[in-house]
Amino acid sequence: MTTNLKGMLTHIEPPKPNPQAGRRWAFVIEPDRCIDCEACMVACSVENQVPVGHHRNWIAHREKGKFPYLSLHFEPENCHHCSNPPCEMVCPTGATFRREDGLVLINYDDCIGCRYCMMACPYDARYFDEDRGVVDKCTFCVHRLDAGQPPACVETCIGGARHFGDINDPESEVAKLLARHEVYVRYAEAGTGPAIFYIMD
Amino acid sequence: MEHGHTVFEWGLLVVIYLYTAGISAGMFATSAFATYVGGGRYRRIARLGALLAPWPLALGLGMLVLDLGRPLYFWKLFVTIQPTSPMSIGSWLLSLFMLVAMINLILWLPRPWRNLIKFPHSRADVRDRLRWQPLTARMVRMGRGVVAAIGFPLSLGVAMYTGILLGAIPGRPFWNTPMLAQLFLFSAMSTGVAALLLVAALWGRISDPHELAHERHMLVSMDVVLILMEFFIIIPFFLHQALNTRSSAESLNLVMGGPYTALLWGGVISLGLLLPLLIEGYELYPVALKEGAVKYNRLLGGLSGLLVLIGGFLLRYVFVYAGQLSHFLPVLPR
Ligand code: SF4
Ligand code: SF4
């Protein structure tokens, strides 16, 4: 992790593709292209039957600069499927687990709804599903991935801000984007190793 | 907090659970301490502590289970051990502590009650219930010593766990300091002593003024030390948070001008720490100046206990709620 010239924004060394390591699903996001239309939020809610009042993805608003040189930027966000996920570490039953390909998922049979994972997630990516009594969150649309399709939010994104793929495959779109651009992740200082990379504006 | 609008996922039930677990741990520790020191002088306190210790925790555990999204599945906690989860380790620790506290309770029951519970005394007696006998006085004496020795570290562990549960989470800057475990530990011990101060003041008379003076002297001086320890933690807590990352520093705003300012400074610190410290200082000063015995009157003695108990509750309340509002702050380009 290093600091850029202006000393404010932390950017990271983009991970190099490592074909031996197997798949690592990740997002590369171009905040520049997001117009805050929130179509991805609708697509996700429909695809995953997200209960009313909760969301698995959202658009973070960032004000940059100082008056009068102000600008508003949008960072689409969802669960970062961290490499070192605090939610998984604190889960007392082992219901939250990390799959080989980097997906952080919940085994709903084992979840007792203690919500400790919600305290632990620095991104507030999780919500409590009152009806089922369990915690839930973005799964990177695991059911679609396993069927060979991209996540619903990626397919819907009108501005083309959301890119998704296997960063360990050098030929993938995301690996190429990472190789070409300077990127940052959110809350790098938390040490979570998030798998959503944002391209610097 | 869910993207802008505040949702307190952990509420009053969790506050009560952390609070009652602390009181139980504190009462047990005080009772164990009183068993070992003073050569039987503090038997009344040892007994009171042993008889009362399991109950607050029992209530708290009920709250904890009720708070789950799926209370009927709470047993899933006990089919696994997750070494990185404070809650998993804590659940096992609490159960073990509860078991020890219950055994301690039986050992300290007044004799006629204790004699109602019978055990086989030799292998041959196991099958024949008629030959089961109550515990002998010697067994009880030994048992109390052993249980106090095993339970004392367990009770400290339980008290610390209530702080580690919150403190071990990097995602909440207001909580994320090792000092939280210490703060909750000393506060737990102090509320345990205070509960005994209160009960001892309300209930039962000691005819021998000498014995009373000894008992007050021990409890009150313990509480004074514990309250001072809390100050020694709260002050560096503020300094460290203020000088830490921007996220930590800004999380202090929650209790310095933010929504929990009055509760922390007025409730926890003034009412729950300073005022009882003053009262206890007043009780103790004749001893400290070697002028005589502890000053004691029921009202003041009970009041300091009550204040510490209220302060301990508010401390958990402030931390559980304020922590959930604290957050990493994005680093913005300018
Ligand atoms: S973003 Fe939150 S919920 Fe998702 S893996 Fe990371 S810590 Fe867990
Ligand atoms: S709410 Fe469920 S997934 Fe989250 S920590 Fe508790 S048991 Fe694990």
XYZ file of C-alpha atoms and ligand atoms in Angstrom:
551
model
C 0.000 0.000 0.000
C 1.444 3.356 -0.969
C 0.271 6.889 -0.969
C -0.056 8.951 -4.112
C 1.565 12.300 -4.731
C -1.166 14.318 -3.102
C -0.745 12.163 -0.036
C -4.414 11.480 0.452
C -5.662 8.526 -1.553
C -4.159 5.154 -0.811
C -3.775 2.934 -3.802
C -2.531 -0.617 -3.858
C -0.243 -2.689 -5.997
C -2.714 -4.482 -8.252
C -2.519 -8.247 -7.766
C -0.696 -10.105 -10.565
C -2.517 -12.985 -12.245
C -1.475 -16.287 -10.747
C -2.859 -19.031 -12.999
C -1.516 -21.787 -10.717
C -3.552 -20.559 -7.772
C -6.897 -21.420 -9.330
C -9.819 -19.072 -9.798
C -10.204 -15.832 -7.878
C -13.423 -14.037 -8.686
C -13.216 -10.266 -8.376
C -14.777 -6.996 -9.441
C -12.931 -4.201 -11.163
C -15.019 -1.064 -11.075
C -14.690 2.157 -13.049
C -16.323 4.784 -10.849
C -15.981 7.211 -13.764
C -18.608 5.333 -15.730
C -21.185 5.016 -12.962
C -24.125 7.383 -13.350
C -25.905 6.331 -10.136
C -28.909 4.934 -12.008
C -29.128 2.078 -9.482
C -30.199 -0.447 -12.097
C -27.732 -2.874 -10.528
C -29.562 -2.603 -7.212
C -32.862 -3.426 -8.876
C -31.361 -6.297 -10.850
C -29.841 -7.756 -7.687
C -33.029 -7.479 -5.673
C -34.982 -9.254 -8.391
C -32.359 -11.903 -9.067
C -31.807 -12.769 -5.414
C -35.285 -12.088 -4.031
C -33.778 -9.654 -1.529
C -36.339 -8.799 1.187
C -37.900 -5.340 0.942
C -35.918 -2.764 2.891
C -32.548 -4.437 2.387
C -29.951 -4.280 -0.363
C -27.016 -6.437 -1.296
C -25.380 -3.737 -3.384
C -25.382 0.022 -3.282
C -23.751 3.145 -4.682
C -21.445 5.020 -2.331
C -21.298 8.761 -2.958
C -17.973 10.508 -2.669
C -17.507 14.229 -2.636
C -14.094 15.165 -3.822
C -12.239 18.437 -3.714
C -12.978 21.648 -1.885
C -15.467 24.346 -2.700
C -15.690 25.690 -5.381
C -13.866 22.810 -7.096
C -16.249 20.121 -5.943
C -17.226 16.966 -7.740
C -19.429 14.027 -6.891
C -18.255 10.509 -7.674
C -20.046 7.199 -7.458
C -18.544 3.964 -6.236
C -20.753 0.923 -6.822
C -20.242 -1.490 -3.971
C -21.343 -4.850 -2.606
C -19.767 -7.541 -0.447
C -16.033 -7.397 -1.202
C -15.541 -11.167 -0.743
C -12.448 -10.389 1.266
C -9.353 -12.579 1.134
C -9.089 -12.228 4.870
C -12.739 -11.828 5.831
C -13.409 -10.656 9.396
C -17.016 -11.851 9.084
C -15.783 -15.407 8.640
C -13.277 -15.091 11.463
C -15.828 -14.070 14.072
C -18.659 -16.401 13.054
C -19.142 -18.650 16.107
C -20.772 -21.545 14.273
C -18.669 -21.626 11.127
C -21.747 -20.764 9.072
C -19.797 -18.128 7.152
C -17.068 -19.786 5.118
C -14.695 -19.038 2.267
C -14.735 -21.103 -0.877
C -11.658 -22.121 -2.913
C -12.430 -19.513 -5.574
C -12.553 -16.696 -3.035
C -16.314 -16.484 -2.544
C -17.362 -15.784 1.036
C -20.675 -17.560 1.536
C -23.099 -18.414 4.332
C -24.401 -21.859 5.155
C -27.926 -20.843 6.172
C -28.544 -24.083 8.055
C -25.742 -23.284 10.481
C -26.428 -19.563 10.887
C -28.090 -18.817 14.236
C -28.629 -15.133 13.541
C -26.270 -13.784 16.209
C -25.280 -10.948 13.833
C -21.694 -10.855 15.095
C -20.574 -10.914 11.456
C -22.515 -7.686 10.870
C -20.504 -6.020 13.621
C -17.275 -7.317 12.078
C -17.786 -6.334 8.427
C -16.178 -2.904 7.896
C -18.209 -2.388 4.719
C -21.648 -3.009 6.227
C -22.239 -5.473 3.426
C -24.502 -7.753 5.451
C -28.146 -7.486 6.459
C -30.334 -9.397 8.848
C -33.184 -11.251 7.157
C -35.844 -10.960 9.863
C -38.160 -13.501 8.273
C -35.629 -16.300 8.100
C -33.723 -15.263 11.214
C -30.398 -15.453 9.401
C -27.878 -12.999 8.017
C -27.478 -12.615 4.278
C -25.424 -10.698 1.739
C -24.123 -10.569 -1.811
C -22.936 -13.958 -3.069
C -21.387 -12.664 -6.324
C -24.491 -14.464 -7.709
C -22.907 -17.828 -6.985
C -25.820 -19.678 -8.609
C -25.180 -17.829 -11.862
C -21.394 -18.211 -11.666
C -21.749 -21.935 -11.196
C -23.921 -21.939 -14.305
C -21.315 -19.975 -16.259
C -23.059 -16.574 -16.201
C -21.837 -13.232 -14.805
C -23.529 -11.680 -11.742
C -26.842 -9.955 -12.477
C -25.560 -6.479 -11.537
C -22.719 -6.766 -14.058
C -25.042 -7.849 -16.841
C -27.393 -4.943 -16.123
C -24.900 -2.125 -15.599
C -25.826 0.540 -18.133
C -22.663 2.613 -17.914
C -20.396 -0.413 -18.084
C -18.852 0.486 -14.724
C -18.896 -3.017 -13.273
C -16.413 -5.574 -14.617
C -16.272 -9.060 -13.240
C -14.051 -12.080 -13.752
C -11.178 -14.252 -12.642
C -8.156 -12.091 -11.830
C -5.908 -15.155 -11.850
C -6.601 -15.680 -15.546
C -4.236 -13.307 -17.449
C -6.596 -13.314 -20.445
C -9.635 -12.103 -18.488
C -10.969 -8.578 -18.874
C -10.449 -7.818 -15.188
C -6.817 -8.998 -15.193
C -6.141 -6.766 -18.183
C -7.801 -3.778 -16.539
C -5.749 -4.349 -13.395
C -2.556 -4.529 -15.443
C -3.319 -1.241 -17.230
C -4.676 0.971 -14.458
C -3.893 2.317 -11.067
C -6.397 0.923 -8.598
C -7.441 1.364 -5.004
C -9.557 -0.660 -2.614
C -11.788 0.568 0.166
C -10.433 0.554 3.716
C -7.127 -1.015 2.764
C -6.006 -0.238 6.321
C -8.516 -2.781 7.653
C -6.398 -5.572 6.220
C -9.389 -7.407 4.821
C -7.979 -7.916 1.337
C -11.137 -6.932 -0.529
C -11.789 -8.244 -4.048
C -13.401 -5.121 -5.452
C -10.821 -2.945 -7.156
C -11.625 0.632 -8.125
C -9.851 2.285 -11.005
C -8.527 5.745 -10.163
C -10.481 8.537 -11.802
C -25.515 0.797 10.202
C -26.740 -0.107 6.779
C -25.587 2.365 4.152
C -26.517 5.637 5.668
C -29.493 4.780 7.822
C -28.760 3.522 11.270
C -29.901 0.110 12.371
C -28.782 -1.075 15.769
C -28.427 -4.785 15.203
C -27.317 -5.304 18.772
C -29.606 -3.704 21.315
C -30.697 -3.802 24.915
C -30.643 -7.599 25.165
C -26.946 -7.683 24.336
C -26.288 -4.828 26.779
C -28.041 -6.767 29.537
C -26.164 -9.918 28.649
C -22.733 -8.280 28.802
C -23.711 -6.502 32.018
C -25.071 -9.515 33.875
C -22.178 -11.742 32.793
C -19.860 -9.117 34.272
C -21.749 -8.943 37.580
C -21.707 -12.733 37.914
C -18.008 -12.882 37.186
C -17.360 -10.090 39.678
C -19.429 -11.699 42.424
C -17.754 -15.042 41.921
C -14.289 -13.517 41.967
C -15.073 -11.568 45.141
C -16.456 -14.674 46.792
C -13.409 -16.724 45.789
C -11.136 -13.975 47.097
C -13.040 -13.845 50.387
C -12.719 -17.623 50.694
C -8.955 -17.421 50.596
C -8.080 -14.287 52.527
C -8.820 -13.236 56.057
C -8.907 -16.705 57.621
C -12.669 -17.097 57.588
C -13.289 -13.488 58.569
C -15.183 -12.789 55.363
C -17.291 -15.918 55.306
C -20.499 -13.968 54.996
C -19.294 -12.300 51.816
C -17.906 -15.547 50.435
C -21.283 -17.178 50.978
C -23.334 -14.262 49.630
C -21.191 -14.123 46.511
C -21.351 -17.853 45.941
C -25.124 -17.987 46.372
C -25.808 -15.031 44.086
C -23.155 -15.424 41.380
C -24.924 -17.768 38.918
C -28.222 -15.873 38.695
C -27.423 -12.672 36.802
C -25.562 -14.731 34.223
C -28.449 -17.173 33.918
C -30.703 -14.217 33.117
C -28.156 -12.840 30.660
C -27.790 -16.138 28.833
C -31.567 -16.235 28.440
C -31.404 -12.755 26.890
C -28.609 -13.825 24.578
C -30.542 -16.803 23.257
C -33.690 -14.712 22.813
C -31.673 -12.172 20.843
C -30.633 -14.718 18.226
C -32.377 -14.735 14.886
C -33.075 -18.422 15.413
C -33.115 -19.032 19.193
C -33.958 -22.715 18.810
C -30.673 -23.295 17.033
C -28.474 -21.888 19.798
C -27.026 -25.392 20.283
C -25.105 -24.911 17.038
C -22.683 -22.899 19.187
C -21.783 -26.061 21.049
C -21.120 -28.487 18.236
C -18.028 -26.617 17.121
C -15.090 -24.593 18.384
C -14.084 -21.694 16.161
C -10.684 -20.555 17.410
C -10.853 -17.148 15.706
C -14.320 -16.303 17.015
C -14.442 -14.621 20.419
C -18.119 -15.532 20.607
C -17.411 -19.234 20.114
C -14.647 -19.322 22.733
C -16.775 -17.146 24.995
C -19.779 -19.470 24.788
C -17.694 -22.397 25.937
C -16.062 -20.312 28.642
C -19.426 -19.086 29.925
C -20.813 -22.614 30.079
C -17.811 -23.863 31.997
C -18.015 -20.900 34.362
C -21.734 -21.476 34.876
C -21.064 -25.091 35.816
C -18.370 -24.114 38.322
C -20.566 -21.354 39.755
C -23.426 -23.820 40.260
C -21.142 -26.276 42.067
C -19.915 -23.407 44.210
C -23.494 -22.481 45.020
C -24.229 -25.986 46.276
C -21.086 -25.980 48.393
C -22.089 -22.724 50.069
C -25.754 -23.530 50.713
C -26.641 -23.337 54.411
C -26.101 -26.770 55.942
C -29.751 -27.930 56.247
C -30.308 -27.232 52.538
C -27.020 -28.671 51.493
C -27.826 -31.866 53.353
C -30.858 -32.389 51.162
C -28.502 -33.122 48.277
C -26.914 -36.552 48.590
C -24.041 -38.212 46.796
C -22.614 -41.713 46.704
C -19.469 -41.690 48.835
C -17.872 -44.839 47.467
C -17.967 -46.764 44.231
C -20.050 -49.479 45.902
C -22.761 -46.965 46.862
C -23.411 -45.702 43.341
C -26.241 -48.122 42.608
C -27.869 -48.025 46.005
C -29.522 -44.631 46.401
C -30.406 -45.325 50.011
C -26.764 -45.285 50.978
C -26.039 -41.903 49.451
C -24.883 -39.363 52.007
C -24.718 -35.579 52.194
C -21.273 -34.028 51.820
C -19.158 -34.146 54.923
C -17.852 -30.924 56.442
C -14.345 -31.840 55.361
C -15.372 -32.414 51.762
C -17.197 -29.091 51.731
C -14.203 -27.237 53.079
C -11.899 -28.762 50.513
C -14.427 -28.386 47.726
C -14.855 -24.679 48.375
C -11.122 -24.135 48.169
C -10.737 -26.107 44.957
C -13.743 -24.555 43.251
C -12.657 -21.053 44.218
C -9.199 -21.718 42.794
C -10.552 -23.089 39.514
C -13.351 -20.577 39.208
C -11.314 -17.448 39.913
C -9.377 -17.461 36.616
C -12.542 -18.537 34.797
C -14.433 -15.568 36.206
C -11.676 -13.197 35.090
C -11.874 -14.804 31.660
C -15.629 -14.311 31.457
C -15.307 -10.679 32.473
C -12.594 -10.047 29.897
C -14.528 -11.888 27.228
C -17.356 -9.366 27.454
C -14.867 -6.703 26.386
C -13.020 -8.812 23.840
C -16.305 -9.617 22.108
C -16.491 -5.958 21.098
C -12.814 -5.037 21.130
C -11.579 -7.713 18.741
C -13.421 -6.202 15.778
C -11.257 -4.069 13.484
C -14.290 -2.782 11.589
C -15.545 -0.659 14.528
C -12.859 1.875 15.432
C -14.599 2.915 18.665
C -14.279 -0.642 20.005
C -11.081 -1.777 18.442
C -8.601 -1.412 21.263
C -7.264 -3.983 23.723
C -8.184 -1.548 26.470
C -11.818 -2.494 26.066
C -11.136 -5.928 27.542
C -9.489 -4.340 30.577
C -12.158 -1.707 30.983
C -14.892 -4.330 30.940
C -12.874 -6.586 33.243
C -12.436 -3.964 35.959
C -15.950 -2.680 35.525
C -17.257 -6.255 35.856
C -15.278 -6.813 39.034
C -16.444 -3.473 40.397
C -20.122 -4.185 39.645
C -19.738 -7.598 41.298
C -18.340 -6.013 44.453
C -21.008 -3.317 44.277
C -23.789 -5.886 44.028
C -22.444 -7.491 47.182
C -22.102 -4.090 48.901
C -25.707 -3.390 48.067
C -27.039 -6.768 49.142
C -24.940 -6.741 52.296
C -26.325 -3.332 53.189
C -29.919 -4.312 52.484
C -29.993 -7.715 53.957
C -28.951 -9.295 57.177
C -27.514 -7.624 60.229
C -24.196 -8.362 61.755
C -24.364 -7.973 65.497
C -20.603 -7.806 65.932
C -19.510 -4.289 64.904
C -15.968 -5.538 64.536
C -16.920 -8.063 61.899
C -18.987 -5.487 60.054
C -16.086 -3.067 59.991
C -13.768 -5.731 58.575
C -16.237 -6.700 55.904
C -16.913 -3.126 54.824
C -13.232 -2.371 54.866
C -12.462 -5.206 52.468
C -15.314 -4.609 50.033
C -15.010 -0.850 49.958
C -11.256 -0.861 49.479
C -11.592 -3.433 46.693
C -14.119 -1.236 44.956
C -11.977 1.876 45.343
C -9.048 0.117 43.717
C -11.239 -1.187 40.888
C -12.773 2.211 40.196
C -9.324 3.784 40.123
C -8.233 1.110 37.652
C -11.156 2.070 35.425
C -9.924 5.647 35.408
C -6.446 4.468 34.529
C -7.996 2.819 31.471
C -10.511 5.444 30.433
C -7.907 8.207 30.318
C -5.446 6.341 28.035
C -8.438 5.078 26.025
C -9.272 8.635 25.091
C -5.667 9.606 24.451
C -4.996 6.587 22.262
C -8.160 6.899 20.236
C -7.547 10.596 19.698
C -3.991 9.990 18.485
C -4.793 6.899 16.420
C -6.026 6.764 12.804
C -8.509 9.329 11.627
C -11.302 6.752 11.907
C -10.511 6.136 15.585
C -10.102 9.802 16.363
C -13.403 10.700 14.765
C -15.179 7.854 16.516
C -14.564 9.748 19.757
C -16.989 12.370 18.512
C -19.754 9.945 19.422
C -19.034 10.586 23.095
C -17.591 14.078 22.796
C -20.377 16.201 21.428
C -22.170 13.285 19.811
C -25.281 11.358 20.888
C -23.651 9.527 23.807
C -21.817 12.447 25.403
C -24.222 13.022 28.301
C -24.576 9.317 29.057
C -20.846 8.735 29.184
C -19.735 11.835 31.064
C -22.817 12.358 33.202
C -23.911 8.754 33.680
C -20.916 6.494 33.493
C -18.136 8.749 34.701
C -19.806 11.173 37.143
C -22.629 9.098 38.546
C -21.115 5.657 38.166
C -17.460 6.249 39.021
C -16.747 9.638 40.639
C -19.684 9.799 43.036
C -19.278 6.260 44.414
C -15.549 6.915 44.678
C -16.309 9.956 46.836
C -18.718 8.021 49.046
C -16.288 5.168 49.449
C -13.471 7.562 50.186
C -15.616 9.078 52.934
C -16.243 5.604 54.362
C -12.578 4.715 54.289
C -10.806 7.884 55.395
C -10.846 7.129 59.138
C -9.005 3.890 58.365
C -6.617 5.524 55.976
C -5.782 8.179 58.588
C -5.628 5.501 61.288
C -8.302 7.338 63.259
C -10.709 4.498 63.673
C -12.968 2.035 61.960
C -14.754 2.362 58.639
C -17.578 4.875 58.664
C -20.687 2.997 57.795
C -24.273 3.797 57.470
C -26.665 1.684 55.530
C -27.909 4.414 53.271
C -24.517 5.595 52.028
C -23.129 2.056 51.843
C -26.051 0.863 49.767
C -26.036 3.991 47.639
C -22.448 3.605 46.455
C -23.219 0.010 45.452
C -26.313 1.083 43.574
C -24.473 3.879 41.764
C -21.702 1.570 40.624
C -24.298 -0.865 39.329
C -26.087 1.850 37.372
C -22.782 3.142 36.017
C -21.758 -0.341 34.902
C -24.983 -0.771 33.002
C -24.625 2.603 31.293
C -21.021 1.813 30.382
C -22.132 -1.268 28.441
C -25.018 0.648 26.953
C -22.825 3.457 25.676
C -20.232 1.104 24.235
C -22.619 -1.343 22.567
C -24.599 1.434 20.911
C -21.898 3.975 20.108
C -19.613 1.292 18.694
C -22.182 0.330 16.110
C -22.197 3.896 14.808
C -18.433 4.022 14.500
C -16.979 3.340 11.168
C -13.945 3.362 8.976
C -13.725 6.597 7.085
C -12.935 6.565 3.414
C -9.713 8.239 2.432
C -10.637 10.873 -0.081
C -8.531 12.437 -2.775
C -8.478 16.208 -2.627
S -17.186 -7.317 2.618
Fe -17.915 -7.787 4.669
S -19.320 -9.480 4.402
Fe -18.100 -9.365 2.530
S -16.383 -10.789 2.871
Fe -15.676 -8.750 3.476
S -16.113 -8.656 5.680
Fe -17.304 -10.362 4.869
S -25.228 -14.317 12.151
Fe -24.883 -16.353 11.221
S -23.232 -16.033 9.734
Fe -23.256 -14.256 11.095
S -21.772 -14.703 12.719
Fe -23.774 -15.365 13.494
S -23.928 -17.516 12.901
Fe -22.262 -16.647 11.666
